[in-house]
Amino acid sequence: MIQRLIVGASALLIVGFSWTSCKPKDATSAVSGDAAAKAYVAPGKYDQFYNFVSGGFSGQMSVYGLPSGRLFRVIPVFSVDPEKGYGYSEESKPMLNTSHGFVPWDDLHHTELSQTNGEQDGRWVFGNANNTPRVARIDLKTFRTAEIIELPNSAGNHSSPFITENTEYVVAGTRFSVPIGNNQDVPISTYKQNFKGTISFISVSKEGAMDIAFQLLLPGVNFDLSHAGKGPSHGWFFFSCYNSEQANSLLEVNASQRDKDFILAINWKKAEEYLKAGKGEKRSVKYAHNTYDENAHTAKSEIRTEVTVLDPVLLKDICYFIPCPKSPHGCDVDPTGQYIVGSGKLAALIPVFSFDKITKAIADKTFDGEYGGIPVIKYEAALHGEVKKPGLGPLHTEFDSRGNAYTSFFVSSEIVKWNVKDLKVLDRVPTYYSIGHLLVPGGDTRKPWDKYVIAYNKITKDRYLPTGPELAQSAQIYDISGDKMQLILDFPTIGEPHYAQAIPADLISKNSTKFYKIEDNKNPYASKGEKESKVVREGNKVHVYMTAIRSHFAPDNIEGVKLGDEIYFHVTNLEQDWDVPHGFAVKGANNAELLIMPGETQTLKWVPEAVGVYPMYCTDFCSALHQEMQGYIRVSAAGSNVPITFSLGKTSSDTTKK
């Protein structure tokens, strides 16, 4: 059994375990007889929703179907992926470039779907890199990472990517405050004097292109999670923040001393006015902006050197703090845009703030002093009310369209349903161990899809077969179409699941890219037919212009390569049918394989280390003759005089030995 007790400011974990004793007490009745029917998706039938789930420390984003829980795809975003050649192919390597150079991994915590008029539109999904601060945009026509932008003046990008209701901005806050500016070599003990946080507003064009519009310079606290206003609160953003004590050591104790930390309310429309009026300060920085061209099938990276910073201490009507108990994590806005829910990890209640009361308090200057030069609104002046004794360890809240909220409780391991207006608890269901995030499809938009709530659990000791010391992490699906929540399915996930979002499948599938038209391929190394295949030497670089089609490569025999050469296999998939990718690998390549979609060109760099004849072959099953899809490349000594030759369809009986 797992128990968690909150003692003073710290949460103490007491763990005891047996295979038979760690289910919730009422687990035997948690699933009713018709649960399987509600979660069942018959063979050949489609799921109702796409579910985009963060991969946590994998750096990737996974895609599941709901309600089946079937894994459809892992989208490589911030980490290399040998399955698809992402970060290994020459075309994709620039996507992982940063101001620190090539970074082949990161920690993706949150996903956010694009919106129009506060409703999901199925164009893009955004993800965050927590370690080396970046934001990625994934194109949902192709389920591929289309763009990554690095965030300067930031350290730890947990608090992102959160969007405004027309995807005008993707917004990202600093997890770790750090020294910013020219003198960053300062004693850690000078935290309160020298450490600052930032929030970045990244503009998004109609075509999806991202650009850092401006940053806000803020006190040295830790920003956690956020959501944008909507409807009446459009033009505002709300961030949870903790460590108002500004501790720099043993935060589990020293950042839990105050009864209240803060919700930060940002008037981004007012910030835009100051920006247009030239009130921002241009600062020299260094950050990478990486984009993938779907026509050229090639990424490029550029280093940018300037951002504009606005200081809310000088521009007083941009930012306001609202006290929030205690160590808040979630910060969620209901579909009406009127209510803002704070979830204090160490609080025994849930505070709900009213946007109307917030704006009235600002107009009346009902402040309780300042924090770091920013006005602090009186708690009672902003408060709609408190949900009393809802559970232990509230983390995140999502909403349905009927005025109800669903909050995850990490300590008491449950989801609690409550009414937003009267703040009364309506229902509660156990989860298995420690739930973190949860989602209702569309549950952070103006139009939730009232079908399911999904729990994402951090620890699942007895749900699945053991797999050594690292156990499966999981999601659990509850039907919320009735008055009571009903568990209908759980399924393991790629670790570690954090936030997730889900969207009706038809909003995405109708625009899905089936294949790339070969005539539109703008890759400079593309071979649009077998007659264009060739091998070209340029000094010590050998370029192999290769085609792939069921079931052979052209050319499939290459000679004249020498030790010391760099070989670039530019492989073009000539197929023009849906779902006929080809793979490519060569023996001894120490990076990865390629996976080339129909009509696409991808490049594998190979530097042979020894003389010999090396097989190359297709790694992705493509036809009944997949095994026959192979060839050879001969590597000779550095000083040899073997000329470059290549062939297709010739056998040993009709070629001349060299």
XYZ file of C-alpha atoms in Angstrom:
658
model
C 0.000 0.000 0.000
C 1.229 3.484 -0.797
C 0.485 6.279 1.613
C 1.572 9.882 1.435
C 1.432 12.200 4.384
C 1.931 15.933 4.250
C 3.874 16.969 7.343
C 4.367 20.704 7.746
C 5.678 21.990 4.454
C 7.062 18.686 3.191
C 5.413 15.654 1.653
C 6.853 12.511 3.203
C 6.553 9.312 1.220
C 5.995 6.108 3.123
C 6.102 3.086 0.891
C 5.217 -0.494 1.602
C 4.330 -2.957 -1.107
C 2.885 -6.360 -1.832
C 1.389 -7.777 -4.997
C -2.004 -8.259 -3.412
C -2.458 -5.181 -1.263
C -1.829 -2.116 -3.390
C -5.139 -1.619 -5.178
C -7.656 0.985 -3.977
C -10.112 -0.518 -1.520
C -13.024 -0.332 -3.936
C -11.052 -1.454 -6.997
C -13.117 -4.599 -7.427
C -16.200 -2.518 -8.130
C -14.449 0.216 -10.117
C -15.187 -1.445 -13.460
C -18.746 -2.403 -14.300
C -19.870 -5.058 -16.746
C -20.308 -2.852 -19.799
C -16.880 -1.229 -19.557
C -15.315 -3.465 -22.195
C -18.031 -2.587 -24.697
C -17.487 1.140 -24.169
C -13.742 0.867 -24.780
C -13.878 -1.739 -27.549
C -12.971 -0.685 -31.084
C -13.532 -3.583 -33.455
C -10.859 -4.631 -35.973
C -11.110 -2.383 -39.017
C -12.953 0.333 -37.105
C -11.493 3.678 -36.165
C -11.085 5.369 -32.799
C -13.099 8.480 -32.006
C -10.106 10.567 -30.885
C -6.419 11.058 -31.452
C -4.621 11.339 -28.102
C -1.287 13.234 -28.138
C 0.741 12.350 -25.056
C 4.044 13.772 -23.880
C 6.924 11.332 -23.745
C 8.632 12.967 -20.783
C 12.272 11.957 -20.615
C 12.054 10.201 -24.011
C 11.869 13.627 -25.655
C 9.195 12.347 -28.039
C 5.424 12.622 -28.414
C 3.232 9.531 -28.663
C -0.121 9.182 -30.424
C -2.803 6.838 -29.112
C -6.359 6.131 -30.157
C -9.256 6.700 -27.793
C -11.058 4.787 -26.476
C -8.972 1.787 -27.594
C -5.683 2.906 -26.024
C -3.851 1.607 -29.103
C -0.465 3.179 -29.827
C -0.403 4.555 -33.400
C 2.854 6.406 -33.637
C 5.788 7.907 -31.777
C 6.631 11.321 -33.228
C 10.322 12.219 -32.852
C 10.619 15.802 -31.643
C 13.556 16.627 -29.343
C 15.438 13.327 -29.328
C 17.061 11.288 -32.062
C 15.025 8.342 -33.299
C 16.868 5.513 -35.075
C 13.584 3.936 -36.201
C 12.853 6.864 -38.498
C 16.375 8.224 -38.914
C 15.339 11.507 -37.215
C 18.457 13.302 -36.068
C 20.577 10.857 -38.084
C 19.672 11.686 -41.674
C 21.486 14.694 -43.073
C 18.128 16.346 -43.813
C 16.860 16.106 -40.218
C 20.019 16.840 -38.228
C 19.468 20.640 -38.262
C 16.191 20.153 -36.336
C 18.191 19.338 -33.200
C 20.590 22.244 -33.456
C 20.729 24.720 -30.542
C 22.937 27.583 -29.373
C 24.869 24.820 -27.545
C 25.349 22.842 -30.755
C 23.664 19.564 -31.683
C 21.618 18.294 -28.707
C 20.294 14.760 -29.371
C 17.857 14.475 -26.425
C 15.473 16.388 -24.218
C 12.496 16.075 -21.884
C 9.051 16.734 -23.438
C 6.427 17.417 -20.743
C 3.424 19.104 -22.332
C 1.388 19.074 -25.516
C -0.983 21.743 -26.806
C -3.257 21.597 -29.865
C -3.812 24.681 -32.012
C -7.106 26.529 -31.690
C -9.351 28.887 -33.648
C -11.938 30.894 -31.713
C -11.022 28.881 -28.653
C -11.817 25.537 -30.330
C -9.452 22.837 -31.541
C -8.781 23.096 -35.279
C -6.505 20.119 -36.026
C -3.663 22.059 -37.692
C -0.751 21.627 -35.284
C 0.270 20.284 -31.914
C 3.011 21.999 -29.923
C 5.476 20.421 -27.484
C 8.073 21.733 -25.043
C 11.701 20.857 -24.389
C 12.225 21.164 -20.658
C 16.007 20.833 -20.449
C 17.381 22.958 -23.284
C 14.464 25.411 -23.539
C 12.679 25.007 -26.859
C 9.178 24.846 -28.323
C 8.284 22.582 -31.253
C 5.414 22.703 -33.735
C 4.271 19.375 -35.200
C 2.313 19.492 -38.471
C -0.752 17.267 -38.159
C -0.962 16.743 -41.923
C 2.225 14.693 -41.711
C 2.619 13.993 -37.955
C 6.145 15.380 -38.249
C 8.061 18.042 -36.408
C 7.948 21.090 -38.660
C 9.660 23.740 -36.532
C 11.648 24.158 -33.313
C 12.551 27.481 -31.716
C 14.982 27.848 -28.824
C 14.192 30.219 -25.941
C 16.981 32.556 -24.823
C 17.028 34.085 -21.316
C 15.382 30.893 -20.105
C 16.456 27.903 -18.041
C 14.144 24.939 -17.829
C 11.104 25.223 -20.076
C 8.568 23.203 -18.074
C 5.986 25.953 -18.166
C 4.977 25.644 -21.821
C 3.698 25.441 -24.528
C 0.381 27.148 -23.827
C -1.551 29.029 -26.498
C -3.983 31.877 -26.887
C -7.430 31.029 -28.211
C -6.607 31.872 -31.828
C -3.047 30.530 -31.606
C -1.762 34.077 -31.825
C 0.940 33.125 -29.344
C 2.581 30.112 -27.831
C 3.687 31.140 -24.352
C 6.543 29.686 -22.286
C 7.736 30.432 -18.739
C 11.045 29.755 -17.029
C 11.127 26.855 -14.594
C 14.506 27.799 -13.125
C 15.231 31.459 -12.593
C 18.851 32.288 -13.392
C 21.100 35.337 -13.772
C 20.256 37.127 -17.015
C 22.328 39.678 -18.870
C 26.020 40.370 -19.251
C 27.225 39.284 -15.802
C 26.031 35.733 -15.221
C 28.994 34.626 -13.117
C 27.521 35.452 -9.709
C 27.401 33.520 -6.423
C 24.378 31.233 -6.121
C 23.829 32.760 -2.669
C 22.887 36.035 -4.405
C 19.735 34.421 -5.823
C 17.363 37.088 -4.485
C 19.466 39.897 -5.901
C 20.562 38.509 -9.254
C 18.245 35.731 -10.446
C 15.325 36.479 -12.767
C 12.583 34.602 -14.552
C 11.201 35.244 -18.011
C 8.048 34.468 -19.941
C 8.368 34.269 -23.724
C 5.551 35.145 -26.121
C 6.131 33.310 -29.407
C 4.005 34.607 -32.267
C 2.541 32.090 -34.734
C 1.701 33.106 -38.306
C -1.286 31.776 -40.224
C 1.103 29.366 -41.928
C 2.494 28.285 -38.559
C 5.868 30.068 -38.550
C 7.053 30.892 -35.027
C 8.975 33.961 -33.868
C 9.758 35.330 -30.406
C 7.639 38.491 -30.291
C 8.734 39.602 -26.815
C 9.768 38.423 -23.370
C 8.674 39.613 -19.936
C 11.357 40.081 -17.261
C 10.009 38.826 -13.930
C 11.017 38.143 -10.330
C 13.178 35.115 -9.604
C 10.524 32.482 -8.936
C 9.695 29.149 -10.566
C 6.933 29.271 -13.185
C 5.017 26.032 -13.488
C 1.877 25.740 -15.627
C -0.422 28.086 -17.458
C -3.538 28.622 -19.534
C -4.824 31.522 -21.597
C -7.984 33.434 -20.995
C -10.879 32.957 -23.363
C -14.132 34.755 -24.110
C -14.313 37.643 -21.597
C -10.748 36.957 -20.423
C -9.272 36.846 -23.930
C -6.132 38.976 -23.903
C -4.995 37.593 -20.551
C -2.719 34.740 -19.537
C -2.510 33.018 -16.145
C 0.599 31.263 -14.782
C 1.098 29.316 -11.571
C 4.372 30.032 -9.820
C 6.035 28.661 -6.706
C 9.163 29.325 -4.660
C 8.042 32.822 -3.751
C 10.513 32.304 -0.884
C 13.225 32.536 -3.568
C 15.074 29.594 -2.082
C 18.048 28.129 -3.908
C 18.653 24.964 -1.861
C 16.516 22.082 -0.550
C 13.389 23.468 -2.170
C 11.185 20.654 -0.829
C 11.438 22.426 2.538
C 12.640 25.934 1.818
C 10.197 26.605 -1.038
C 7.215 25.426 1.014
C 7.308 27.879 3.885
C 4.614 30.335 2.815
C 0.922 29.568 3.073
C 0.429 31.061 -0.371
C 2.430 31.443 -3.534
C 0.973 33.108 -6.644
C -0.979 32.980 -9.848
C 0.510 35.525 -12.257
C -2.067 37.307 -14.416
C -0.643 38.838 -17.613
C -2.463 41.379 -19.760
C -0.786 40.461 -23.038
C -2.916 42.878 -25.050
C -1.466 45.702 -22.939
C 2.015 44.250 -23.474
C 1.405 44.402 -27.231
C 0.557 48.101 -26.912
C 3.821 48.802 -25.126
C 5.687 46.760 -27.706
C 4.211 48.792 -30.568
C 5.014 51.999 -28.681
C 8.678 51.027 -28.563
C 8.805 50.466 -24.802
C 10.749 47.227 -25.112
C 14.499 46.859 -24.694
C 16.477 45.078 -27.411
C 18.852 42.546 -25.889
C 21.660 40.558 -27.492
C 21.147 36.821 -27.168
C 21.851 33.648 -29.110
C 19.246 31.057 -30.011
C 18.458 28.584 -32.787
C 15.425 28.562 -35.072
C 14.996 25.321 -37.017
C 12.481 24.615 -39.778
C 11.678 21.631 -41.974
C 10.751 22.215 -45.624
C 8.157 19.621 -46.704
C 8.879 20.273 -50.387
C 12.650 19.919 -50.139
C 12.356 17.272 -47.387
C 15.182 19.150 -45.703
C 15.655 21.071 -42.458
C 17.666 24.234 -41.967
C 18.876 25.968 -38.814
C 19.703 29.607 -38.251
C 21.098 31.359 -35.183
C 19.265 34.510 -34.146
C 20.812 37.189 -31.962
C 18.182 39.553 -30.580
C 14.987 39.623 -28.510
C 12.806 42.412 -27.148
C 12.263 42.454 -23.384
C 9.457 44.259 -21.529
C 9.878 45.012 -17.809
C 6.549 44.904 -15.876
C 8.171 46.713 -12.956
C 8.421 49.764 -15.191
C 5.234 49.030 -17.149
C 2.914 48.537 -14.175
C -0.299 47.440 -15.876
C 0.996 44.300 -17.602
C 1.339 41.882 -14.671
C -0.435 41.190 -11.370
C 0.117 38.518 -8.736
C -2.828 36.721 -7.107
C -2.066 34.775 -3.890
C -2.739 31.033 -4.295
C -2.331 28.272 -1.699
C 0.100 26.383 -1.580
C 2.921 25.571 -4.041
C 0.487 25.712 -6.991
C 1.035 23.405 -9.947
C -1.996 23.537 -12.262
C -3.508 26.797 -13.463
C -6.644 26.186 -15.527
C -9.338 28.348 -17.142
C -12.899 27.061 -17.568
C -14.701 27.085 -20.965
C -16.549 30.328 -20.187
C -13.276 32.147 -19.539
C -14.696 33.437 -16.259
C -13.079 31.114 -13.718
C -9.400 30.423 -13.063
C -8.559 27.354 -10.973
C -5.336 27.131 -8.991
C -4.150 23.751 -7.719
C -1.777 23.922 -4.768
C 0.153 20.670 -4.414
C 0.298 21.125 -0.643
C -3.187 22.612 -0.217
C -6.268 20.888 1.204
C -8.621 22.986 -0.910
C -9.011 24.270 -4.462
C -9.215 28.047 -4.946
C -11.313 29.320 -7.850
C -10.779 32.915 -8.962
C -13.227 35.113 -10.852
C -11.992 37.078 -13.846
C -14.599 39.793 -13.224
C -13.371 40.134 -9.644
C -9.756 40.238 -10.789
C -10.401 43.109 -13.203
C -12.492 44.956 -10.583
C -9.725 44.580 -8.015
C -7.244 45.986 -10.521
C -9.539 48.916 -11.341
C -10.107 49.603 -7.623
C -6.420 49.030 -6.805
C -7.384 46.467 -4.187
C -3.799 45.432 -3.679
C -1.864 43.918 -0.827
C 1.464 45.560 -1.591
C 3.896 44.370 -4.234
C 6.115 41.384 -4.860
C 9.277 42.070 -6.837
C 7.792 45.376 -7.951
C 4.560 43.784 -9.261
C 1.167 44.538 -7.596
C -0.368 41.746 -5.503
C -4.173 41.553 -5.648
C -5.840 40.733 -2.340
C -6.788 37.067 -2.219
C -10.398 37.617 -1.154
C -10.876 40.333 -3.787
C -10.112 37.901 -6.613
C -11.678 34.777 -5.120
C -14.880 33.226 -6.464
C -14.703 30.561 -3.771
C -12.934 27.453 -2.527
C -13.701 23.786 -3.014
C -13.483 22.482 0.561
C -11.794 19.149 1.374
C -11.801 17.864 -2.211
C -8.865 15.474 -1.694
C -5.109 15.574 -1.096
C -2.557 16.959 -3.525
C -4.585 18.646 -6.283
C -2.592 19.002 -9.487
C -4.588 19.640 -12.658
C -8.130 20.494 -13.679
C -10.004 19.989 -16.951
C -13.617 20.838 -17.766
C -16.688 19.524 -19.553
C -19.317 21.675 -21.286
C -21.846 21.182 -18.494
C -20.171 23.411 -15.930
C -18.182 20.645 -14.239
C -14.500 20.364 -13.430
C -12.308 17.270 -13.035
C -9.233 17.535 -10.809
C -6.414 15.016 -10.353
C -5.174 14.348 -6.800
C -1.663 12.977 -6.590
C -1.624 12.116 -2.887
C -5.094 10.603 -2.502
C -4.825 8.980 -5.978
C -8.190 9.948 -7.399
C -10.113 12.109 -9.842
C -12.713 14.376 -8.287
C -15.605 15.897 -10.235
C -17.019 19.176 -8.930
C -19.262 22.005 -10.089
C -17.490 25.213 -11.009
C -20.204 27.649 -9.866
C -21.387 26.154 -6.584
C -18.018 24.437 -5.836
C -19.679 21.227 -4.649
C -18.040 17.833 -5.108
C -20.220 15.616 -7.317
C -18.244 12.401 -7.737
C -14.857 10.808 -7.147
C -13.147 7.723 -8.577
C -9.897 6.014 -7.549
C -6.896 5.892 -9.836
C -4.112 3.378 -9.492
C -1.351 5.021 -7.506
C -0.111 8.484 -8.263
C -2.045 10.339 -10.931
C -0.349 13.372 -12.430
C -2.039 15.076 -15.332
C -5.461 14.305 -16.709
C -7.411 15.373 -19.766
C -10.886 15.759 -21.099
C -10.780 15.981 -24.922
C -10.998 19.725 -25.564
C -11.100 20.225 -21.786
C -9.016 23.404 -21.847
C -10.962 24.991 -24.733
C -14.310 26.706 -25.202
C -15.734 23.456 -26.622
C -14.944 20.336 -24.580
C -15.955 16.968 -25.995
C -17.896 15.423 -23.087
C -16.974 11.797 -23.521
C -13.945 10.745 -21.500
C -11.508 11.830 -18.833
C -8.106 10.161 -19.004
C -5.750 9.828 -16.044
C -1.973 9.706 -16.580
C -0.395 7.782 -13.726
C 3.184 8.008 -12.516
C 3.362 4.702 -10.656
C 1.520 1.496 -11.589
C 3.047 -1.296 -9.566
C 0.570 -4.101 -10.098
C -1.346 -3.195 -13.251
C 0.886 -5.060 -15.699
C 3.466 -7.804 -15.849
C 6.701 -6.704 -14.174
C 9.583 -5.623 -16.425
C 12.488 -5.407 -14.015
C 13.029 -2.406 -11.757
C 11.402 -0.001 -14.216
C 7.675 -0.601 -14.417
C 5.147 0.432 -17.025
C 3.446 3.780 -16.649
C -0.171 4.052 -17.592
C -3.280 5.886 -18.631
C -6.798 5.088 -17.461
C -9.948 6.041 -19.358
C -13.175 6.958 -17.599
C -16.512 7.469 -19.317
C -18.015 10.818 -18.213
C -21.095 10.867 -20.442
C -23.303 10.176 -17.403
C -23.513 11.672 -13.944
C -20.939 9.252 -12.572
C -17.454 8.575 -13.864
C -16.907 4.986 -14.977
C -13.529 3.321 -15.482
C -13.605 1.517 -18.832
C -9.958 0.792 -19.701
C -6.359 1.252 -18.725
C -3.313 0.865 -20.945
C 0.461 1.277 -20.592
C 2.163 4.328 -22.068
C 5.609 5.353 -23.132
C 7.237 6.902 -20.075
C 6.908 9.405 -18.711
C 3.399 10.699 -19.436
C 2.767 14.268 -18.345
C 0.154 16.431 -20.018
C -1.801 15.214 -23.040
C -4.503 16.467 -25.370
C -7.117 14.696 -27.478
C -9.102 15.779 -30.516
C -11.847 14.168 -32.649
C -10.172 12.077 -35.320
C -12.091 13.595 -38.234
C -10.625 17.052 -37.527
C -7.215 15.644 -38.446
C -7.658 12.617 -40.699
C -9.479 14.516 -43.456
C -6.333 16.572 -44.127
C -3.814 13.770 -43.703
C -0.917 13.639 -46.174
C -0.969 10.289 -47.964
C 2.288 10.606 -49.907
C 4.580 13.221 -51.414
C 4.181 13.916 -55.124
C 7.441 13.017 -56.789
C 7.140 15.948 -59.200
C 7.020 18.354 -56.223
C 10.198 16.997 -54.645
C 12.601 19.951 -54.390
C 15.407 18.139 -52.579
C 18.630 19.059 -54.460
C 19.722 15.411 -54.356
C 16.436 13.887 -55.528
C 16.423 11.289 -58.325
C 12.953 11.339 -59.838
C 13.454 8.190 -61.866
C 15.941 5.338 -62.157
C 17.567 7.000 -65.171
C 18.664 9.824 -62.853
C 20.457 7.495 -60.428
C 24.235 7.912 -60.427
C 27.377 8.034 -58.298
C 29.467 11.220 -58.293
C 32.844 11.801 -56.653
C 33.638 15.295 -55.321
C 37.095 15.057 -53.767
C 36.789 12.664 -50.825
C 32.990 12.936 -50.871
C 31.010 10.366 -52.847
C 27.375 11.173 -53.574
C 25.130 8.218 -54.388
C 21.927 9.364 -56.099
C 19.776 6.313 -55.429
C 16.158 5.358 -56.065
C 14.029 2.831 -54.210
C 10.975 1.075 -55.575
C 9.456 -2.349 -54.990
C 11.729 -4.272 -54.853
C 15.189 -2.926 -55.703
C 17.576 -0.014 -55.321
C 19.168 1.714 -58.280
C 22.118 1.423 -58.382
C 22.516 -1.794 -56.417
C 26.254 -2.350 -56.995
C 28.822 0.384 -56.417
C 32.613 0.213 -56.679
C 35.457 2.699 -56.490
C 34.842 3.947 -52.952
C 38.046 4.279 -50.909
C 38.963 4.442 -47.254
C 38.873 8.062 -46.170
C 35.837 8.808 -48.322
C 32.582 10.149 -46.959
C 29.658 8.487 -48.712
C 26.296 10.199 -48.906
C 23.422 7.918 -49.882
C 20.661 10.203 -51.226
C 17.731 7.795 -51.427
C 14.522 8.801 -53.215
C 11.436 6.639 -52.724
C 9.735 6.522 -56.134
C 6.511 4.971 -54.818
C 3.327 6.999 -55.260
C 1.037 4.791 -53.190
C -0.058 5.468 -49.623
C 1.919 3.697 -46.908
C 4.747 2.223 -48.983
C 7.851 3.543 -47.229
C 11.255 2.070 -47.897
C 14.122 1.751 -45.456
C 17.838 1.924 -46.165
C 20.831 0.679 -44.182
C 24.433 -0.257 -44.908
C 26.534 -2.625 -42.839
C 28.816 -0.838 -40.406
C 26.962 2.483 -40.406
C 27.313 3.760 -36.837
C 24.437 6.247 -36.887
C 21.086 4.745 -37.974
C 18.982 3.616 -40.875
C 16.764 5.770 -43.070
C 13.007 5.556 -43.380
C 11.870 7.227 -46.609
C 8.222 7.994 -47.292
C 6.717 7.727 -50.813
C 8.011 10.586 -52.976
C 10.578 11.673 -50.387
C 14.373 11.960 -50.423
C 16.540 11.309 -47.364
C 20.319 11.143 -46.960
C 22.504 8.817 -44.876
C 26.152 9.703 -44.330
C 28.552 6.749 -44.008
C 32.303 6.730 -43.410
C 33.690 3.202 -43.937
C 36.435 2.122 -41.565
C 37.834 -0.937 -43.330
C 38.373 -2.360 -46.803
C 35.686 -4.799 -47.878
C 32.375 -5.374 -49.618
C 29.421 -4.113 -47.598
C 25.797 -5.125 -48.076
C 23.055 -2.520 -48.151
C 19.366 -3.347 -47.914
C 15.812 -2.153 -47.318
C 14.873 -2.209 -43.630
C 11.117 -1.628 -43.982
C 8.984 -4.483 -45.299
C 7.667 -3.300 -48.665
C 6.602 -6.340 -50.724
C 6.821 -10.120 -51.033
C 10.321 -9.588 -52.457
C 11.459 -7.329 -49.630
C 14.331 -9.693 -48.796
C 15.595 -9.353 -52.370
C 15.840 -5.567 -52.054
C 19.582 -5.317 -51.484
C 22.905 -4.357 -53.022
C 26.645 -4.088 -52.386
C 29.194 -1.306 -52.039
C 32.891 -2.113 -52.483
C 35.419 -0.187 -50.377
C 39.025 -0.278 -51.561
C 42.281 0.906 -49.997
C 42.934 4.630 -49.823
C 45.562 4.539 -52.560
C 43.758 2.189 -54.929
C 43.019 3.096 -58.552
C 39.611 1.401 -58.704
C 37.387 3.832 -60.611
C 33.885 4.783 -59.589
C 31.437 2.423 -61.268
C 27.835 1.561 -60.543
C 25.312 -0.789 -62.063
C 21.847 -2.271 -61.852
C 20.781 -5.642 -63.230
C 24.268 -6.953 -64.014
C 25.456 -10.219 -62.488
C 28.919 -11.683 -62.009
C 28.715 -13.489 -65.362
C 28.444 -10.306 -67.418
C 30.690 -7.872 -65.501
C 34.442 -7.527 -65.626
C 36.386 -8.256 -62.446
C 38.599 -5.482 -61.164
